[in-house]
Amino acid sequence: MLTKIAFETILERALMGYDLSPEEGVVLLQQTEPEAIAAIRTTSDTLRHTQAGDTVTYIINRNINFTNICEQHCSFCAFRRDDGDADAYWLDSAQILEKATDAVKRGATEICMQGGLNPQALINGKSLPYYLKVVETIKQEFPQIHLHAFSPQEVQFIARLDGLEYAEVITALRDAGVGSMPGTAAEVLDDEVRRILCPEKIDTATWLEIVSTAHKLGLHTTSTMLSGHIETHEQQIGHLEKLRSLQKTAINRGYPARITEFILLPFVGQEAPKSLRRRVGRDQPVLSDALLLGAVARIYLGNWIPNHQQSWVKLGLAGATEALVWGCNDIGGTLMEEHITTMAGALGGTCMEVETLQTAIASLGRPYQQRDTLYQKLIPIFYEAALNKASRIKS
């Protein structure tokens, strides 16, 4: 462990704009003294102000998890079902369009689509045409909606079934109307962890390859980390280092797209198998751990990925609001429905009204603003409204 002077030097260097080394990142995560943790929080919040400003953003969006039938058996997943299970489902085109229509009526600018890996999701024996049909079902009716869809795992699944290159799948989805790719299925980008947590999922190198290919082909992505289960501090920082390197590659090589945000996803294990629950030792996230990791993520990534978010579904709205003073500048989306995390036992809910998000932000005395998927401003900043709400709340 570095000395107190060295610890303070790490934070000073971060405030001067230097990137942390992996060793320095681990040192920050190892801190347990209240004064040290407070210093990390303050540094992260200061960097948030410098890198992303004081305005807290949110998006009006809807999740559509189009099937829970999945060929894989990730140890933490309570969402997946086998075909034939009583509660297995697979939405048809009419059901998907009904959900999309409802989203647009409620002001959504984004639809996020992800689902289980269903081997029966084929048209004429091929997987890609099925996914293209899903995209076209929405885009033909609502060409203005941004479709944030299909993780690197789904891209690999389609490519494997159809014998295609990743670039061919991504290009086809992009040309059909997919606007960006969710950086999910990342869990922790460490194959030792993945062998235990999700042994059937793509390995670290494949996840990185697919995301980098998306950037090269002009498809922006997000990035995530599923944290707080069996991973070590070193593995957490290793994950952040891989994301930072990925973003540097996109920027330095002049790719037309890059990572738009980092989202920390604290582990919810209430419905996980007993063996994993025993190993983790808790059913719900530890807020203090999530806040510290989120703060260190801002310090580690912020020069390259300035937009940071924590999940209100996993932490609850109060926890996600608290994260806004630990380095986050975005509170997420309305979602309208959420199945994957909720079925795992999360207590945060499945839908958030815009006014509820605005009130949470205003309680901190911070302005709020609606954004689109790529962090473009959609409406004027409501400084006066935010401050008026904050005054009412505090009084």
Short mmCIF file of C-alpha atoms in Angstrom, two decimals:
data_model
loop_
_atom_site.label_atom_id
_atom_site.label_comp_id
_atom_site.label_asym_id
_atom_site.label_seq_id
_atom_site.Cartn_x
_atom_site.Cartn_y
_atom_site.Cartn_z
CA MET A 1 0.00 0.00 0.00
CA LEU A 2 1.30 3.44 -0.87
CA THR A 3 1.82 6.00 1.86
CA LYS A 4 -0.63 8.77 2.63
CA ILE A 5 1.59 11.23 0.74
CA ALA A 6 1.59 8.98 -2.32
CA PHE A 7 -2.20 8.59 -2.05
CA GLU A 8 -2.66 12.33 -1.99
CA THR A 9 -0.24 12.64 -4.90
CA ILE A 10 -2.40 10.29 -6.97
CA LEU A 11 -5.39 12.59 -6.51
CA GLU A 12 -3.32 15.69 -7.17
CA ARG A 13 -2.04 14.21 -10.43
CA ALA A 14 -5.59 13.31 -11.43
CA LEU A 15 -6.70 16.90 -10.83
CA MET A 16 -3.81 18.07 -13.02
CA GLY A 17 -5.21 16.01 -15.89
CA TYR A 18 -2.93 12.97 -15.82
CA ASP A 19 -4.27 9.47 -16.45
CA LEU A 20 -3.94 7.09 -13.50
CA SER A 21 -1.87 3.94 -13.86
CA PRO A 22 -3.57 0.63 -13.02
CA GLU A 23 -1.49 0.44 -9.81
CA GLU A 24 -2.71 3.89 -8.76
CA GLY A 25 -6.32 2.93 -9.48
CA VAL A 26 -6.02 -0.13 -7.23
CA VAL A 27 -4.59 2.04 -4.44
CA LEU A 28 -7.67 4.26 -4.57
CA LEU A 29 -10.05 1.29 -4.39
CA GLN A 30 -8.16 -0.10 -1.40
CA GLN A 31 -8.75 2.98 0.74
CA THR A 32 -10.95 2.42 3.80
CA GLU A 33 -10.38 5.50 5.96
CA PRO A 34 -13.29 7.98 5.86
CA GLU A 35 -10.94 10.91 5.14
CA ALA A 36 -9.39 9.11 2.17
CA ILE A 37 -12.77 8.11 0.75
CA ALA A 38 -14.02 11.69 1.18
CA ALA A 39 -10.98 12.94 -0.72
CA ILE A 40 -11.69 10.49 -3.56
CA ARG A 41 -15.31 11.66 -3.69
CA THR A 42 -14.28 15.32 -3.77
CA THR A 43 -11.71 14.70 -6.50
CA SER A 44 -14.20 12.75 -8.58
CA ASP A 45 -16.86 15.42 -8.19
CA THR A 46 -14.36 18.13 -9.15
CA LEU A 47 -13.36 16.20 -12.26
CA ARG A 48 -17.02 15.68 -13.11
CA HIS A 49 -17.51 19.46 -13.00
CA THR A 50 -14.47 19.99 -15.26
CA GLN A 51 -15.12 17.15 -17.71
CA ALA A 52 -18.92 17.13 -17.97
CA GLY A 53 -20.22 20.29 -16.28
CA ASP A 54 -22.87 20.72 -13.59
CA THR A 55 -25.95 19.95 -15.66
CA VAL A 56 -27.35 16.46 -14.98
CA THR A 57 -28.77 14.77 -18.04
CA TYR A 58 -31.48 12.13 -18.51
CA ILE A 59 -33.13 10.42 -21.45
CA ILE A 60 -36.72 9.42 -22.19
CA ASN A 61 -36.40 5.84 -23.37
CA ARG A 62 -38.01 2.45 -23.30
CA ASN A 63 -36.56 -1.03 -22.86
CA ILE A 64 -37.96 -3.84 -24.96
CA ASN A 65 -36.60 -7.25 -23.94
CA PHE A 66 -38.11 -9.14 -26.86
CA THR A 67 -37.52 -12.68 -25.56
CA ASN A 68 -36.31 -14.38 -22.40
CA ILE A 69 -35.58 -17.66 -24.18
CA CYS A 70 -31.81 -18.10 -24.10
CA GLU A 71 -29.34 -20.85 -24.91
CA GLN A 72 -26.87 -19.65 -22.26
CA HIS A 73 -26.88 -20.21 -18.50
CA CYS A 74 -25.08 -17.26 -16.87
CA SER A 75 -24.79 -17.89 -13.14
CA PHE A 76 -26.23 -14.50 -12.14
CA CYS A 77 -29.18 -14.39 -14.55
CA ALA A 78 -32.74 -14.86 -13.30
CA PHE A 79 -34.24 -13.58 -16.57
CA ARG A 80 -33.45 -16.43 -18.99
CA ARG A 81 -35.86 -19.30 -19.65
CA ASP A 82 -35.83 -22.45 -21.75
CA ASP A 83 -38.29 -22.77 -24.58
CA GLY A 84 -41.35 -24.50 -23.19
CA ASP A 85 -41.07 -23.06 -19.67
CA ALA A 86 -44.38 -21.74 -18.38
CA ASP A 87 -43.12 -18.16 -18.19
CA ALA A 88 -40.99 -18.17 -21.34
CA TYR A 89 -41.97 -15.50 -23.87
CA TRP A 90 -41.09 -14.28 -27.34
CA LEU A 91 -42.70 -11.08 -28.58
CA ASP A 92 -44.04 -11.05 -32.13
CA SER A 93 -43.87 -8.05 -34.47
CA ALA A 94 -47.27 -6.72 -33.41
CA GLN A 95 -46.31 -6.79 -29.73
CA ILE A 96 -42.98 -5.09 -30.39
CA LEU A 97 -44.69 -2.41 -32.45
CA GLU A 98 -47.31 -1.88 -29.72
CA LYS A 99 -44.57 -1.24 -27.16
CA ALA A 100 -42.72 1.07 -29.55
CA THR A 101 -45.91 3.02 -30.25
CA ASP A 102 -46.54 3.48 -26.54
CA ALA A 103 -42.96 4.69 -26.08
CA VAL A 104 -43.27 7.30 -28.81
CA LYS A 105 -46.58 8.53 -27.41
CA ARG A 106 -44.83 9.02 -24.06
CA GLY A 107 -42.08 11.11 -25.59
CA ALA A 108 -39.31 8.53 -25.97
CA THR A 109 -36.40 9.37 -28.23
CA GLU A 110 -34.74 5.97 -27.75
CA ILE A 111 -35.78 2.35 -27.71
CA CYS A 112 -33.27 -0.05 -26.21
CA MET A 113 -33.67 -3.60 -27.49
CA GLN A 114 -31.92 -6.66 -26.09
CA GLY A 115 -33.07 -10.18 -25.53
CA GLY A 116 -32.09 -13.75 -24.83
CA LEU A 117 -30.13 -15.77 -27.36
CA ASN A 118 -32.99 -17.71 -28.90
CA PRO A 119 -31.77 -20.28 -31.45
CA GLN A 120 -35.28 -20.43 -32.95
CA ALA A 121 -35.24 -16.73 -33.85
CA LEU A 122 -34.67 -17.43 -37.54
CA ILE A 123 -36.09 -16.51 -40.94
CA ASN A 124 -35.44 -19.08 -43.66
CA GLY A 125 -32.99 -20.79 -41.34
CA LYS A 126 -30.90 -17.63 -40.78
CA SER A 127 -30.52 -15.46 -37.69
CA LEU A 128 -29.58 -12.07 -39.16
CA PRO A 129 -32.80 -11.69 -41.22
CA TYR A 130 -34.82 -12.13 -38.02
CA TYR A 131 -32.92 -9.34 -36.25
CA LEU A 132 -33.21 -7.12 -39.31
CA LYS A 133 -36.96 -7.69 -39.33
CA VAL A 134 -37.15 -6.60 -35.67
CA VAL A 135 -35.29 -3.40 -36.55
CA GLU A 136 -37.40 -2.71 -39.62
CA THR A 137 -40.63 -3.32 -37.70
CA ILE A 138 -39.83 -0.29 -35.55
CA LYS A 139 -37.94 1.94 -37.99
CA GLN A 140 -40.51 1.71 -40.78
CA GLU A 141 -43.17 3.01 -38.42
CA PHE A 142 -40.99 5.41 -36.43
CA PRO A 143 -37.96 6.42 -38.51
CA GLN A 144 -37.13 9.22 -36.06
CA ILE A 145 -36.61 6.91 -33.06
CA HIS A 146 -33.05 6.03 -32.08
CA LEU A 147 -32.66 2.27 -31.84
CA HIS A 148 -30.03 1.36 -29.23
CA ALA A 149 -29.90 -2.34 -29.83
CA PHE A 150 -28.11 -5.69 -29.67
CA SER A 151 -25.09 -6.20 -27.47
CA PRO A 152 -21.70 -7.60 -28.57
CA GLN A 153 -22.95 -10.98 -27.34
CA GLU A 154 -25.92 -10.82 -29.69
CA VAL A 155 -23.66 -9.79 -32.58
CA GLN A 156 -21.44 -12.82 -31.90
CA PHE A 157 -24.51 -15.06 -31.66
CA ILE A 158 -25.82 -13.93 -35.05
CA ALA A 159 -22.40 -14.23 -36.66
CA ARG A 160 -21.86 -17.73 -35.26
CA LEU A 161 -25.24 -19.06 -36.38
CA ASP A 162 -24.99 -17.58 -39.87
CA GLY A 163 -21.25 -18.05 -40.48
CA LEU A 164 -20.66 -14.31 -40.88
CA GLU A 165 -17.91 -11.91 -39.89
CA TYR A 166 -18.70 -9.50 -37.04
CA ALA A 167 -18.30 -6.57 -39.43
CA GLU A 168 -20.93 -8.03 -41.76
CA VAL A 169 -23.46 -8.32 -38.94
CA ILE A 170 -22.76 -4.84 -37.57
CA THR A 171 -22.93 -3.25 -41.04
CA ALA A 172 -26.27 -4.91 -41.78
CA LEU A 173 -27.78 -3.84 -38.46
CA ARG A 174 -26.45 -0.30 -38.89
CA ASP A 175 -27.82 -0.02 -42.42
CA ALA A 176 -31.22 -1.34 -41.28
CA GLY A 177 -31.51 1.44 -38.70
CA VAL A 178 -29.69 0.50 -35.50
CA GLY A 179 -28.24 3.75 -34.16
CA SER A 180 -25.90 2.51 -31.43
CA MET A 181 -24.85 -0.63 -29.57
CA PRO A 182 -25.33 -1.29 -25.83
CA GLY A 183 -22.00 -2.10 -24.20
CA THR A 184 -23.57 -4.84 -22.14
CA ALA A 185 -22.44 -8.48 -21.80
CA ALA A 186 -19.16 -6.97 -20.57
CA GLU A 187 -19.77 -8.04 -16.96
CA VAL A 188 -16.10 -7.89 -15.87
CA LEU A 189 -13.60 -7.99 -18.73
CA ASP A 190 -11.43 -10.64 -17.14
CA ASP A 191 -11.60 -14.21 -18.36
CA GLU A 192 -10.94 -15.68 -14.91
CA VAL A 193 -14.10 -13.98 -13.66
CA ARG A 194 -16.05 -14.81 -16.80
CA ARG A 195 -15.28 -18.55 -16.51
CA ILE A 196 -17.17 -18.55 -13.22
CA LEU A 197 -19.83 -15.92 -13.81
CA CYS A 198 -20.75 -16.49 -17.46
CA PRO A 199 -18.69 -19.32 -18.97
CA GLU A 200 -20.79 -19.56 -22.13
CA LYS A 201 -20.50 -15.88 -22.97
CA ILE A 202 -17.97 -14.36 -25.33
CA ASP A 203 -14.50 -13.91 -23.89
CA THR A 204 -12.86 -10.57 -23.16
CA ALA A 205 -10.98 -10.35 -26.45
CA THR A 206 -14.13 -10.99 -28.49
CA TRP A 207 -16.12 -8.34 -26.61
CA LEU A 208 -13.36 -5.80 -27.23
CA GLU A 209 -13.05 -6.80 -30.88
CA ILE A 210 -16.76 -6.41 -31.57
CA VAL A 211 -17.00 -3.01 -29.85
CA SER A 212 -13.91 -1.74 -31.66
CA THR A 213 -15.33 -2.99 -34.96
CA ALA A 214 -18.56 -1.10 -34.24
CA HIS A 215 -16.56 2.10 -33.68
CA LYS A 216 -14.65 1.56 -36.91
CA LEU A 217 -17.96 1.12 -38.78
CA GLY A 218 -19.51 4.27 -37.31
CA LEU A 219 -21.70 2.73 -34.63
CA HIS A 220 -21.35 4.38 -31.22
CA THR A 221 -21.46 2.15 -28.13
CA THR A 222 -21.89 2.50 -24.42
CA SER A 223 -19.74 0.68 -21.85
CA THR A 224 -20.69 -1.09 -18.62
CA MET A 225 -19.30 -3.04 -15.70
CA LEU A 226 -21.23 -5.55 -13.57
CA SER A 227 -19.54 -5.06 -10.21
CA GLY A 228 -19.63 -6.24 -6.63
CA HIS A 229 -19.72 -10.03 -6.93
CA ILE A 230 -16.54 -12.18 -7.14
CA GLU A 231 -14.12 -9.76 -8.80
CA THR A 232 -11.09 -8.19 -7.10
CA HIS A 233 -9.97 -4.56 -7.09
CA GLU A 234 -7.27 -5.49 -9.57
CA GLN A 235 -9.85 -7.00 -11.91
CA GLN A 236 -12.09 -3.95 -11.60
CA ILE A 237 -9.24 -1.65 -12.58
CA GLY A 238 -8.23 -4.06 -15.35
CA HIS A 239 -11.74 -3.68 -16.75
CA LEU A 240 -11.50 0.12 -16.65
CA GLU A 241 -8.06 -0.02 -18.26
CA LYS A 242 -9.43 -2.06 -21.18
CA LEU A 243 -12.27 0.42 -21.70
CA ARG A 244 -9.88 3.37 -21.59
CA SER A 245 -7.57 1.70 -24.09
CA LEU A 246 -10.53 0.92 -26.36
CA GLN A 247 -11.60 4.57 -26.32
CA LYS A 248 -8.07 5.79 -26.94
CA THR A 249 -7.88 3.54 -29.98
CA ALA A 250 -11.14 4.93 -31.39
CA ILE A 251 -9.99 8.52 -30.87
CA ASN A 252 -6.36 8.16 -31.91
CA ARG A 253 -7.22 6.24 -35.06
CA GLY A 254 -9.96 8.68 -36.00
CA TYR A 255 -12.81 6.14 -35.98
CA PRO A 256 -16.19 7.76 -36.71
CA ALA A 257 -17.71 6.44 -33.47
CA ARG A 258 -16.66 5.78 -29.87
CA ILE A 259 -17.88 4.99 -26.35
CA THR A 260 -20.51 7.55 -25.31
CA GLU A 261 -20.82 6.70 -21.61
CA PHE A 262 -19.78 4.43 -18.76
CA ILE A 263 -22.51 2.80 -16.68
CA LEU A 264 -21.75 0.99 -13.44
CA LEU A 265 -24.14 -1.90 -12.81
CA PRO A 266 -23.88 -3.11 -9.18
CA PHE A 267 -24.63 -6.81 -8.81
CA VAL A 268 -28.08 -7.88 -7.61
CA GLY A 269 -27.99 -11.51 -6.47
CA GLN A 270 -31.29 -12.11 -4.71
CA GLU A 271 -32.48 -14.59 -7.34
CA ALA A 272 -29.05 -15.93 -8.32
CA PRO A 273 -28.22 -19.62 -7.74
CA LYS A 274 -27.43 -20.45 -4.12
CA SER A 275 -23.79 -21.26 -4.83
CA LEU A 276 -23.15 -17.78 -6.25
CA ARG A 277 -25.24 -16.10 -3.54
CA ARG A 278 -23.17 -17.82 -0.84
CA ARG A 279 -19.95 -16.80 -2.53
CA VAL A 280 -21.02 -13.16 -2.90
CA GLY A 281 -22.51 -13.04 0.59
CA ARG A 282 -25.33 -10.55 -0.07
CA ASP A 283 -28.46 -10.14 -2.18
CA GLN A 284 -28.42 -6.38 -2.80
CA PRO A 285 -25.63 -3.97 -3.78
CA VAL A 286 -23.57 -2.22 -1.11
CA LEU A 287 -24.11 1.46 -1.84
CA SER A 288 -20.82 2.62 -0.34
CA ASP A 289 -18.87 0.16 -2.51
CA ALA A 290 -20.73 1.23 -5.65
CA LEU A 291 -20.16 4.91 -4.91
CA LEU A 292 -16.43 4.45 -4.34
CA LEU A 293 -15.99 2.37 -7.49
CA GLY A 294 -18.00 4.90 -9.47
CA ALA A 295 -15.84 7.72 -8.17
CA VAL A 296 -12.64 5.89 -9.08
CA ALA A 297 -14.09 5.12 -12.51
CA ARG A 298 -14.59 8.85 -13.08
CA ILE A 299 -10.99 9.55 -12.03
CA TYR A 300 -9.69 6.71 -14.22
CA LEU A 301 -11.83 7.16 -17.34
CA GLY A 302 -13.03 10.75 -17.31
CA ASN A 303 -10.37 12.21 -19.59
CA TRP A 304 -11.56 9.81 -22.28
CA ILE A 305 -15.16 8.90 -21.36
CA PRO A 306 -16.72 11.98 -19.73
CA ASN A 307 -20.29 10.73 -19.27
CA HIS A 308 -20.92 8.51 -16.24
CA GLN A 309 -24.08 6.95 -14.84
CA GLN A 310 -25.17 4.58 -12.07
CA SER A 311 -28.29 2.42 -12.32
CA TRP A 312 -31.37 3.58 -10.41
CA VAL A 313 -32.87 0.16 -11.08
CA LYS A 314 -30.08 -1.48 -9.09
CA LEU A 315 -29.34 1.21 -6.48
CA GLY A 316 -32.77 2.80 -6.20
CA LEU A 317 -33.38 6.44 -7.08
CA ALA A 318 -31.86 7.69 -3.82
CA GLY A 319 -28.64 5.77 -4.49
CA ALA A 320 -28.42 6.96 -8.10
CA THR A 321 -29.02 10.53 -6.93
CA GLU A 322 -26.23 10.21 -4.36
CA ALA A 323 -23.94 9.01 -7.16
CA LEU A 324 -24.35 12.44 -8.79
CA VAL A 325 -22.02 13.87 -6.14
CA TRP A 326 -19.58 10.96 -6.58
CA GLY A 327 -18.65 11.68 -10.18
CA CYS A 328 -21.78 10.92 -12.20
CA ASN A 329 -23.31 13.49 -14.55
CA ASP A 330 -26.23 11.42 -15.88
CA ILE A 331 -29.13 9.79 -14.02
CA GLY A 332 -30.19 7.43 -16.81
CA GLY A 333 -33.53 6.95 -18.50
CA THR A 334 -37.21 6.45 -17.83
CA LEU A 335 -36.97 2.83 -19.14
CA MET A 336 -40.81 2.40 -18.94
CA GLU A 337 -40.27 -1.31 -18.35
CA GLU A 338 -37.34 -3.37 -17.11
CA HIS A 339 -37.22 -7.13 -16.72
CA ILE A 340 -33.66 -8.42 -16.54
CA THR A 341 -32.53 -6.67 -13.35
CA THR A 342 -35.96 -6.69 -11.72
CA MET A 343 -36.21 -10.47 -12.09
CA ALA A 344 -32.80 -10.70 -10.39
CA GLY A 345 -34.39 -9.11 -7.32
CA ALA A 346 -33.59 -5.40 -7.74
CA LEU A 347 -35.71 -3.04 -5.66
CA GLY A 348 -35.36 0.15 -7.73
CA GLY A 349 -38.48 -0.33 -9.85
CA THR A 350 -39.13 -0.67 -13.57
CA CYS A 351 -40.26 2.79 -14.68
CA MET A 352 -39.38 6.35 -13.78
CA GLU A 353 -41.39 9.44 -14.65
CA VAL A 354 -39.52 12.40 -16.09
CA GLU A 355 -40.74 14.64 -13.28
CA THR A 356 -39.40 12.20 -10.69
CA LEU A 357 -35.94 12.27 -12.26
CA GLN A 358 -36.04 16.05 -12.49
CA THR A 359 -37.04 16.40 -8.84
CA ALA A 360 -34.22 14.09 -7.75
CA ILE A 361 -31.67 16.15 -9.68
CA ALA A 362 -33.09 19.43 -8.45
CA SER A 363 -32.80 18.26 -4.84
CA LEU A 364 -29.03 18.67 -5.27
CA GLY A 365 -29.40 22.21 -6.57
CA ARG A 366 -28.16 21.07 -9.98
CA PRO A 367 -29.77 21.94 -13.34
CA TYR A 368 -31.24 19.15 -15.43
CA GLN A 369 -31.60 18.60 -19.14
CA GLN A 370 -33.05 16.01 -21.46
CA ARG A 371 -30.55 14.44 -23.86
CA ASP A 372 -30.61 11.97 -26.69
CA THR A 373 -28.69 8.68 -26.86
CA LEU A 374 -25.51 10.36 -28.09
CA TYR A 375 -25.65 13.09 -25.42
CA GLN A 376 -26.94 15.84 -27.70
CA LYS A 377 -29.08 18.45 -25.91
CA LEU A 378 -32.76 18.29 -26.76
CA ILE A 379 -34.30 21.15 -24.74
CA PRO A 380 -33.05 24.31 -22.99
CA ILE A 381 -31.46 23.94 -19.57
CA PHE A 382 -34.01 24.54 -16.82
CA TYR A 383 -31.76 26.33 -14.36
CA GLU A 384 -34.58 28.35 -12.84
CA ALA A 385 -36.95 25.41 -12.56
CA ALA A 386 -34.25 23.23 -11.00
CA LEU A 387 -33.29 25.82 -8.44
CA ASN A 388 -36.93 26.57 -7.59
CA LYS A 389 -37.57 22.86 -7.01
CA ALA A 390 -34.46 22.61 -4.87
CA SER A 391 -35.61 25.56 -2.75
CA ARG A 392 -39.01 23.98 -2.19
CA ILE A 393 -37.49 20.63 -1.27
CA LYS A 394 -34.98 22.12 1.18
CA SER A 395 -37.60 24.35 2.79
#
